[in-house]
Each structure stands twice: as structure tokens, then as C-alpha cells.
XYZ file of N, CA and C in Angstrom:
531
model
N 55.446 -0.059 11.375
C 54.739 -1.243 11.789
C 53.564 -0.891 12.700
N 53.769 -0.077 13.865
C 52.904 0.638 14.216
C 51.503 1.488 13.547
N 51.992 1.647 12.773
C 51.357 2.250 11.567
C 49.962 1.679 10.969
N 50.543 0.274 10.638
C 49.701 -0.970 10.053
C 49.117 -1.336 11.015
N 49.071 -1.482 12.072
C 48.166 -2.078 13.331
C 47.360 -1.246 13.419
N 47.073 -0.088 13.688
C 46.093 1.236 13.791
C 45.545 0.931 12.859
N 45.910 0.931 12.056
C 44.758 0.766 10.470
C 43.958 -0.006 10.314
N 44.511 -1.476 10.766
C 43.682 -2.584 10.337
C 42.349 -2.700 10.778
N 42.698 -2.593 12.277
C 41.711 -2.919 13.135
C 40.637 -2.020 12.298
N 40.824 -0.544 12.374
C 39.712 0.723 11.849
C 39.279 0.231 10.511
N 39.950 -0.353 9.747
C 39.126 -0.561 8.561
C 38.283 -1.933 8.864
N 38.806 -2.773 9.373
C 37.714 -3.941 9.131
C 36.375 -3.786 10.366
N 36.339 -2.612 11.215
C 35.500 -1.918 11.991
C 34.634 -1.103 10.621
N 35.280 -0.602 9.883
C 34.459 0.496 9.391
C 33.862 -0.602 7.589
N 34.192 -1.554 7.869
C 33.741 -2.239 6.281
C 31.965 -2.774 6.540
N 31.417 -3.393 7.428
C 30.045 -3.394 7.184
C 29.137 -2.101 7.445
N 29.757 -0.561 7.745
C 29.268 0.774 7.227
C 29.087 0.733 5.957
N 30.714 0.622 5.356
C 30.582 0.990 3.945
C 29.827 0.022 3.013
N 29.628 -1.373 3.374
C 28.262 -2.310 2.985
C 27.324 -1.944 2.391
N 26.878 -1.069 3.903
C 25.475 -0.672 4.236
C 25.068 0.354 3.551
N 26.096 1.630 3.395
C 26.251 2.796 2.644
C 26.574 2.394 1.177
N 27.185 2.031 0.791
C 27.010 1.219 -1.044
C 26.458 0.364 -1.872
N 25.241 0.300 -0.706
C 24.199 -0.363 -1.545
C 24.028 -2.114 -0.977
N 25.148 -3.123 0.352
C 24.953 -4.038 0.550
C 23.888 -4.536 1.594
N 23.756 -5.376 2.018
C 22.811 -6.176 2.924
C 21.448 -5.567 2.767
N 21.083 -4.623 4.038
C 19.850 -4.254 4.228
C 19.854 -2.998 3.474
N 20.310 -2.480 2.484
C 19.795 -1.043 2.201
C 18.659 -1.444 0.557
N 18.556 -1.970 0.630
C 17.700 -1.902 -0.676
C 16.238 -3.058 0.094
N 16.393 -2.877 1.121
C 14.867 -3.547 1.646
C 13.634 -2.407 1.436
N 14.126 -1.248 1.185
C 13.211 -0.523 0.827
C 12.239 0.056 2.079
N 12.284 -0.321 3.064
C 12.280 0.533 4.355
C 12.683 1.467 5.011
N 12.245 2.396 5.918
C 12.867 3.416 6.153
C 13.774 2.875 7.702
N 14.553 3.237 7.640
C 15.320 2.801 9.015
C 14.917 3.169 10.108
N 14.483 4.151 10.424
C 14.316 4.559 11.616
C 12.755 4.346 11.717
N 11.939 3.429 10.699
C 10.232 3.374 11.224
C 10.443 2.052 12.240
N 9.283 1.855 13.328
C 9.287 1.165 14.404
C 9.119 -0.395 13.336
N 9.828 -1.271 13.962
C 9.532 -2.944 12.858
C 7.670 -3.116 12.929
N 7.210 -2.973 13.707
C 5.869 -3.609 14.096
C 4.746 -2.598 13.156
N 5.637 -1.098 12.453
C 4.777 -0.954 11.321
C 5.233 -1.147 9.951
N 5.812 -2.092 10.025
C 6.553 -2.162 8.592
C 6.088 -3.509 8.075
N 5.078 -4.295 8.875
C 4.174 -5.395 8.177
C 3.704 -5.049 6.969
N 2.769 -3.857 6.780
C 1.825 -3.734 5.817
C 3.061 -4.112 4.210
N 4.251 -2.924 4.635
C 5.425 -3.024 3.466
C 5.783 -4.314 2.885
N 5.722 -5.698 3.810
C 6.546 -6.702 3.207
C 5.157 -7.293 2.984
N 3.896 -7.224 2.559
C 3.118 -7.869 2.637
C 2.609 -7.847 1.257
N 2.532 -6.857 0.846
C 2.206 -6.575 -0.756
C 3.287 -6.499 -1.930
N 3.581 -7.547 -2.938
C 4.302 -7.047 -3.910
C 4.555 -5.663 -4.313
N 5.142 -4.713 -4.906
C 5.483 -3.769 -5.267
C 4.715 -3.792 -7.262
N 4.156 -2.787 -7.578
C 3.396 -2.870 -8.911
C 4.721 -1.787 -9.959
N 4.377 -2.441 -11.293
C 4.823 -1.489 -11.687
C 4.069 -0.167 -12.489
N 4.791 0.651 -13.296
C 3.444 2.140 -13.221
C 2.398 1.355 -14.150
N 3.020 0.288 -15.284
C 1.512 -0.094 -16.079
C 1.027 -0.797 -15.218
N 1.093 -1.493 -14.031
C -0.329 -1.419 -13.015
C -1.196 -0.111 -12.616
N -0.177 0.718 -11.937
C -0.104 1.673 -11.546
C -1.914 2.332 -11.723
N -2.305 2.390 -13.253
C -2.893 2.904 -13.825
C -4.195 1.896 -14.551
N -3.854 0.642 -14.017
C -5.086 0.220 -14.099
C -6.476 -0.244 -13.150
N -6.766 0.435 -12.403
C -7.768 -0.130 -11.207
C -8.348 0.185 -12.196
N -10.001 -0.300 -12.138
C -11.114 -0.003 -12.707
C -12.260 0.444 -12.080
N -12.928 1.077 -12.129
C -14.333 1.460 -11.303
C -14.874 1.353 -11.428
N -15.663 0.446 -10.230
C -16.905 -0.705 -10.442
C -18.017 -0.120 -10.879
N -18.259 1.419 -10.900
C -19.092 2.602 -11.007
C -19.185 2.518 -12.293
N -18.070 2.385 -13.292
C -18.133 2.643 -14.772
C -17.674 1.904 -15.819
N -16.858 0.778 -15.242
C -15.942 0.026 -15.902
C -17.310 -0.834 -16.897
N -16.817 -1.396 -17.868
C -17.517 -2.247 -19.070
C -18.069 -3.380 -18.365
N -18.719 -4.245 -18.864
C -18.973 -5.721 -18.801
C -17.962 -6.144 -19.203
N -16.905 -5.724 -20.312
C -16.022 -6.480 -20.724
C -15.228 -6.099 -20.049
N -14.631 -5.035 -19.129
C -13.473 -4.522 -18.446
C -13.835 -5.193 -17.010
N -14.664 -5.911 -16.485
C -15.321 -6.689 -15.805
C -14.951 -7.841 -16.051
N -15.298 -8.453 -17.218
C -14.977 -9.897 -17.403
C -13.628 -10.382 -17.703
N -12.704 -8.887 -17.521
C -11.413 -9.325 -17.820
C -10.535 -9.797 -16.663
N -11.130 -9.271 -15.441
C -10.589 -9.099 -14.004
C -10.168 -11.008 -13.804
N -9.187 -11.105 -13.354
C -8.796 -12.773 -12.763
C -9.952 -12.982 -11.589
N -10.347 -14.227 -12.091
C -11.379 -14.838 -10.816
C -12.900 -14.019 -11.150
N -13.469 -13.455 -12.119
C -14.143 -13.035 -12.384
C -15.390 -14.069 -12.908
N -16.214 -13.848 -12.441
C -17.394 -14.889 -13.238
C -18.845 -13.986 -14.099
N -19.399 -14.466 -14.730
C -20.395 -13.947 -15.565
C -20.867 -13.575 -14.430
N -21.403 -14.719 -13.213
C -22.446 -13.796 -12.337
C -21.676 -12.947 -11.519
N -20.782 -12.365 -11.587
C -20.268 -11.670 -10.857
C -20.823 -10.333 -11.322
N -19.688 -10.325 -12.931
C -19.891 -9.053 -13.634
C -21.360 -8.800 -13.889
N -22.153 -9.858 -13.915
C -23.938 -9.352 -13.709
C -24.467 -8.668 -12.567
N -23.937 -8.793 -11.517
C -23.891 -8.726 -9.759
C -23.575 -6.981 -9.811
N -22.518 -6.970 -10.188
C -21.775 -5.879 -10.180
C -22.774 -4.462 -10.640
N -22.691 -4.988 -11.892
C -23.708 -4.296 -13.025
C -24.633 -4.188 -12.857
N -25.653 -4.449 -12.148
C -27.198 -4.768 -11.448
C -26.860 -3.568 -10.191
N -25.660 -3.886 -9.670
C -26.029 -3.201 -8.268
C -25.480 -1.442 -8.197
N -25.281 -1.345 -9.479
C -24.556 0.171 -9.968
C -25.668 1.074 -9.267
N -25.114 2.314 -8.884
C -23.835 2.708 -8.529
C -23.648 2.303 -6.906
N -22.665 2.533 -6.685
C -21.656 1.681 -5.321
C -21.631 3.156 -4.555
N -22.074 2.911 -3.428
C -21.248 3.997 -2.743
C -20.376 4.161 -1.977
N -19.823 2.612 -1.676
C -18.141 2.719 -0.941
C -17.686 1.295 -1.119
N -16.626 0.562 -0.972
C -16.140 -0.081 -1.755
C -17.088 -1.453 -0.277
N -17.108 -1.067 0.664
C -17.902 -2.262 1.385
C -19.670 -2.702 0.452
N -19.891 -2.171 -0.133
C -20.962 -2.387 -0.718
C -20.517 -3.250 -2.068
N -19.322 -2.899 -2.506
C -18.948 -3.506 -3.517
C -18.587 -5.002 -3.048
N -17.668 -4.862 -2.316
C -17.751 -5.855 -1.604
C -18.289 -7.173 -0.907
N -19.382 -6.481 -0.437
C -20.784 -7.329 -0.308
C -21.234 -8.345 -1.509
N -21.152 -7.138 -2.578
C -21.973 -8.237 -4.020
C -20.770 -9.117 -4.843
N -19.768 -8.835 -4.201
C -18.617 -9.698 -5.246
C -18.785 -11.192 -4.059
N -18.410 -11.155 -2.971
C -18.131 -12.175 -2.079
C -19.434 -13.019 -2.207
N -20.467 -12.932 -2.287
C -22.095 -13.069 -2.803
C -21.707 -13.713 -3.774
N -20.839 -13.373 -5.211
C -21.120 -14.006 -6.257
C -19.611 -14.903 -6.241
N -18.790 -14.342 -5.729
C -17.219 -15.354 -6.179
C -16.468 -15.843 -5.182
N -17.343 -15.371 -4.001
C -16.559 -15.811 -2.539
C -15.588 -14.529 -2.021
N -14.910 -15.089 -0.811
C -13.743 -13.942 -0.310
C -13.028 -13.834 -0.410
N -11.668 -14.730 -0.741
C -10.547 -14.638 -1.373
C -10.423 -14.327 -2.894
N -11.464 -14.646 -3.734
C -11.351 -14.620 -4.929
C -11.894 -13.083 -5.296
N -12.667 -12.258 -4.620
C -13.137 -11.109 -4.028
C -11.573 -10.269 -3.713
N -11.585 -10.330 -2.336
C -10.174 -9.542 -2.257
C -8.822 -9.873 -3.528
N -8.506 -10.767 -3.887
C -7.707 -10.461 -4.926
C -8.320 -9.642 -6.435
N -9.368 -9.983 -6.748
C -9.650 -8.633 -7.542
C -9.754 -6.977 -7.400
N -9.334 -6.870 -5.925
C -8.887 -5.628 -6.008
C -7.936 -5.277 -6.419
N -6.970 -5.946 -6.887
C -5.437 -6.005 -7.271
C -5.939 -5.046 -8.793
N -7.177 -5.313 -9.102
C -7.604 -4.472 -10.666
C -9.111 -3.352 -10.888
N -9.467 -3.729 -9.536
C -10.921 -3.183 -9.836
C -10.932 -2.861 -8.101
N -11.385 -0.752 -7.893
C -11.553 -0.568 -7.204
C -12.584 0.513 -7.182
N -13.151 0.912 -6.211
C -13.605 2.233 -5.821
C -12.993 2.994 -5.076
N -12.116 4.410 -5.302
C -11.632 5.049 -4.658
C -12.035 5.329 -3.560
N -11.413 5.077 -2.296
C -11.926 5.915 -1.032
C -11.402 7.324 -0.426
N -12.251 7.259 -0.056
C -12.249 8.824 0.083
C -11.024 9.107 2.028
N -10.085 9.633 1.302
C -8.928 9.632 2.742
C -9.585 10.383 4.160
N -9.964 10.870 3.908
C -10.982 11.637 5.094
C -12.357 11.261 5.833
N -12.536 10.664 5.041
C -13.794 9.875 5.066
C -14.313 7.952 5.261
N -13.794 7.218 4.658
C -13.352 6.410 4.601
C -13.807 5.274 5.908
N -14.146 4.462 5.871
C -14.580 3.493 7.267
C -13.494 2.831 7.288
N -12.869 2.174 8.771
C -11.848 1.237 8.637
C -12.103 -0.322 7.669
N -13.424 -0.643 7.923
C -13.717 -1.805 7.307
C -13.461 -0.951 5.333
N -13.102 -0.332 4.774
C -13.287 -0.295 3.744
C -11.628 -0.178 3.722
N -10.858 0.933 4.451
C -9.161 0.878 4.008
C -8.720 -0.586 4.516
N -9.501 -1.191 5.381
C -8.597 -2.882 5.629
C -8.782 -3.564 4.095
N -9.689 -3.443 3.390
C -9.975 -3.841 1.863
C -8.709 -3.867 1.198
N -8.029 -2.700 1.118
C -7.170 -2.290 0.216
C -6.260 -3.396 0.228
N -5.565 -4.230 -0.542
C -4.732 -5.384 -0.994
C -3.456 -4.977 0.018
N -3.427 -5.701 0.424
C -2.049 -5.684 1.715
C -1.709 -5.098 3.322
N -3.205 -3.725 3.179
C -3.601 -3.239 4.260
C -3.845 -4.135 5.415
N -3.316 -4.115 6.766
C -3.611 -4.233 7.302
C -3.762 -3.595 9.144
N -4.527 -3.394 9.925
C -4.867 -3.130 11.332
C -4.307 -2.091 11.505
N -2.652 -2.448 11.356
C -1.650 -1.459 11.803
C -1.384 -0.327 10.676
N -1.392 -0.752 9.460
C -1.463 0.737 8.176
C -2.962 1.183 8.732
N -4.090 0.308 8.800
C -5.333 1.134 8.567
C -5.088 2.124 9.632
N -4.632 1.793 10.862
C -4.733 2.888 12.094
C -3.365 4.105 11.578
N -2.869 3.960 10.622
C -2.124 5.021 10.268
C -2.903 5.648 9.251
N -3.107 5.278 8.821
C -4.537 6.015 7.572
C -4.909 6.850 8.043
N -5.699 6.500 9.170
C -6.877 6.935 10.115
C -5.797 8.269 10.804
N -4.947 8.354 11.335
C -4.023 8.988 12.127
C -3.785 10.130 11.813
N -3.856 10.323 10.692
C -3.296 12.178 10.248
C -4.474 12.316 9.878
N -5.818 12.289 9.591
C -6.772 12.571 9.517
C -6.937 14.036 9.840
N -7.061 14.912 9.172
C -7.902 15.353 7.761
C -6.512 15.333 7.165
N -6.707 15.268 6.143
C -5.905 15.029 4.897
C -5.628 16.771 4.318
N -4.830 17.352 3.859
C -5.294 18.242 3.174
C -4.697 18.481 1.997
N -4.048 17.297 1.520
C -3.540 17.142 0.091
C -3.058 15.492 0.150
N -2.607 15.207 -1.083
C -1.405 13.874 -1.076
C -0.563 13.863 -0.494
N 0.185 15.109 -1.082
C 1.395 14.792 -0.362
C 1.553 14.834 0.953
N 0.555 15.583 1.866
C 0.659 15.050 3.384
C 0.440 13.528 3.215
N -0.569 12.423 2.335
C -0.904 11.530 2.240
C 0.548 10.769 2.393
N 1.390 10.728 1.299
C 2.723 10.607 0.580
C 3.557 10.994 1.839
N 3.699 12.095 2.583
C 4.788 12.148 3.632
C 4.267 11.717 5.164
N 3.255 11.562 5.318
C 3.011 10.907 6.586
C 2.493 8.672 5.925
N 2.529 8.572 5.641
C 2.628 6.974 4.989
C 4.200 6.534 4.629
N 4.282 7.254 4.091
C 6.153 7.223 3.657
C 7.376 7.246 5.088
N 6.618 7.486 5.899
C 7.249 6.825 7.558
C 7.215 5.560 8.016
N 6.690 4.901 7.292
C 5.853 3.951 7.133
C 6.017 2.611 6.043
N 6.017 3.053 5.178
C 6.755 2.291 3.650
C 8.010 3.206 2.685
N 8.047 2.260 1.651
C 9.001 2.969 1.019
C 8.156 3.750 -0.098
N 8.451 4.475 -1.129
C 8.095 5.071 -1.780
C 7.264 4.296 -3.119
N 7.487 3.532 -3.445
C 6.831 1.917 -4.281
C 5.253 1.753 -3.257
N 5.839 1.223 -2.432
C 4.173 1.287 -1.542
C 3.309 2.538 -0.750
N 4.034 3.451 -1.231
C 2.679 4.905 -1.688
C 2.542 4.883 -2.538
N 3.340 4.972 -3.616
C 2.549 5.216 -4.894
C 1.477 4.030 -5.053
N 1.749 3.110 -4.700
C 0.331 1.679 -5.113
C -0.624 1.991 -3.909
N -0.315 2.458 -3.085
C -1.447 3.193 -1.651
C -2.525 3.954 -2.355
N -1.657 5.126 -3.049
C -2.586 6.262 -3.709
C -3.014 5.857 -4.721
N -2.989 4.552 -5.094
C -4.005 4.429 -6.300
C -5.492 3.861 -5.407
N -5.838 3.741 -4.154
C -6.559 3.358 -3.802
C -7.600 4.427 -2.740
N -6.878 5.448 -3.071
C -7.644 6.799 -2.195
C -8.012 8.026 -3.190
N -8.434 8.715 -2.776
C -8.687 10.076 -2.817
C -8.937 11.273 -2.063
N -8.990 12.805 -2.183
C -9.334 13.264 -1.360
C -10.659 14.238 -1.363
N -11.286 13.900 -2.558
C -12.635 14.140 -2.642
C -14.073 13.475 -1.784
């Protein structure tokens, strides 16, 4: 009888571990546990893409009139705007001529398909706040490991940060050229 009393207590102590460890409540939020809450805004802010997103940004540098006119919220004078003002040399310039022709919200959500890579080393804050979900607190982590000297530093210093879903949709929006 003794026996059964010791036990009980320890297991219903040790059942929201095993929750947590088999997959219940918070383990599939996709956060890292031990990152501070106050940088884990940028994470809940952006849907998660899947890889056939993954692989479609377009570049305002080269993309078609028709790979242009396919973008949501897109207008003739846009893709004329666009096309007139070739070539771009950082995505704030791009920027400039879309909000000009379609406004600012309708602007920032077409980055969701059409970007200019920025350059991780290089890069102005006003251009990584661009990036769809970025905000203040990712851009000053961007900025933070500065110089870059591959991805995967990119990938393991961001990944403190988000889960692995929101680097991979990060790195479709950089480079290190």
C-alpha cells in the first residue's frame, strides 16, 4: 500500500513532462525554447510557405511583363512602372516605384512573390524591414552577426531565433553576394 502512494504522486508530477516530450501542448509551436519571448515576434508573424513557394520570388530585374502581371494586387501601371525603371539596385528603389503605382499595403504584400535579393552584408535596415514579416527586432538580428561568411552561419545564428520553416522562407530573401 505504501508502495502505491509513492507512485502516484511521481507519476501525475511527471505526466505534463511526458506531454511536452511526446509531442503535446507547446512542442510543435515551432520555437526554440530557450530564445528570449520578445524575439520570437518576427516567428508568429509570418505564415510558414511551402517549398513550391519556396522557389517562387521573382526578380524585378528580370521577371516578364507577364510574370509581373501575375503577382496579386498587381496593376498594368505597375508592371509598366516596374519595367520602365529596370534595373533596381536594392529592393528600396523597387519599392519606391510599386507604392507610386499600387500604394503600400498592396506593395508590401507582393513581396510574398516578387523580390530583389539583398545582399546579407550589405543590406540597409530600411530594405531587411521590407522582407514580409520582418520586423525591428529580426532586422537588428540580421544586422548582428554581420559579416556573414556563408548561410549556414545565416541558418544557425537566425535559427536562435525562429524555427527552421522561417529560415528557410528568410533565405529566400537574401544573399551573400
Amino acid at each position: 500500500m505504501r508502495f502505491k502512494r509513492s507512485i502516484m504522486p511521481v507519476g501525475i508530477l511527471l505526466l505534463p513532462v511526458l506531454a511536452v516530450a511526446c509531442g503535446g501542448a507547446d512542442s510543435d509551436s515551432g520555437e526554440p525554447e530557450d530564445a528570449p519571448a520578445e524575439t520570437m515576434e518576427a516567428a508568429t508573424l509570418t505564415p510558414a510557405v511551402d517549398a513550391a513557394q519556396a522557389s517562387t520570388l521573382l526578380n524585378p530585374n528580370g521577371a516578364s511583363a507577364e510574370d509581373l502581371a501575375g503577382i496579386a494586387g498587381m496593376s498594368d501601371a505597375a508592371v509598366a512602372a516596374l519595367m520602365g525603371a529596370r534595373p533596381f539596385a536594392n529592393m528600396v528603389d523597387v519599392h519606391a516605384v510599386l507604392t507610386a503605382s499600387i500604394g503600400e499595403e498592396a506593395a508590401l504584400g507582393a513581396y510574398e512573390s516578387l523580390w530583389l535579393p539583398l545582399s546579407l552584408n550589405d543590406a540597409s535596415t530600411e530594405e531587411i524591414l521590407l522582407i514580409p514579416g520582418v520586423g525591428d527586432r529580426m532586422a537588428h538580428e540580421f544586422e548582428e552577426y554581420r559579416p556573414y561568411s556563408d548561410m549556414d552561419q545565416f541558418r544557425r545564428e537566425i535559427g536562435k531565433y525562429v524555427d527552421k520553416e522561417e529560415v528557410a522562407r528568410l533565405e529566400r530573401y537574401v544573399t551573400l553576394n
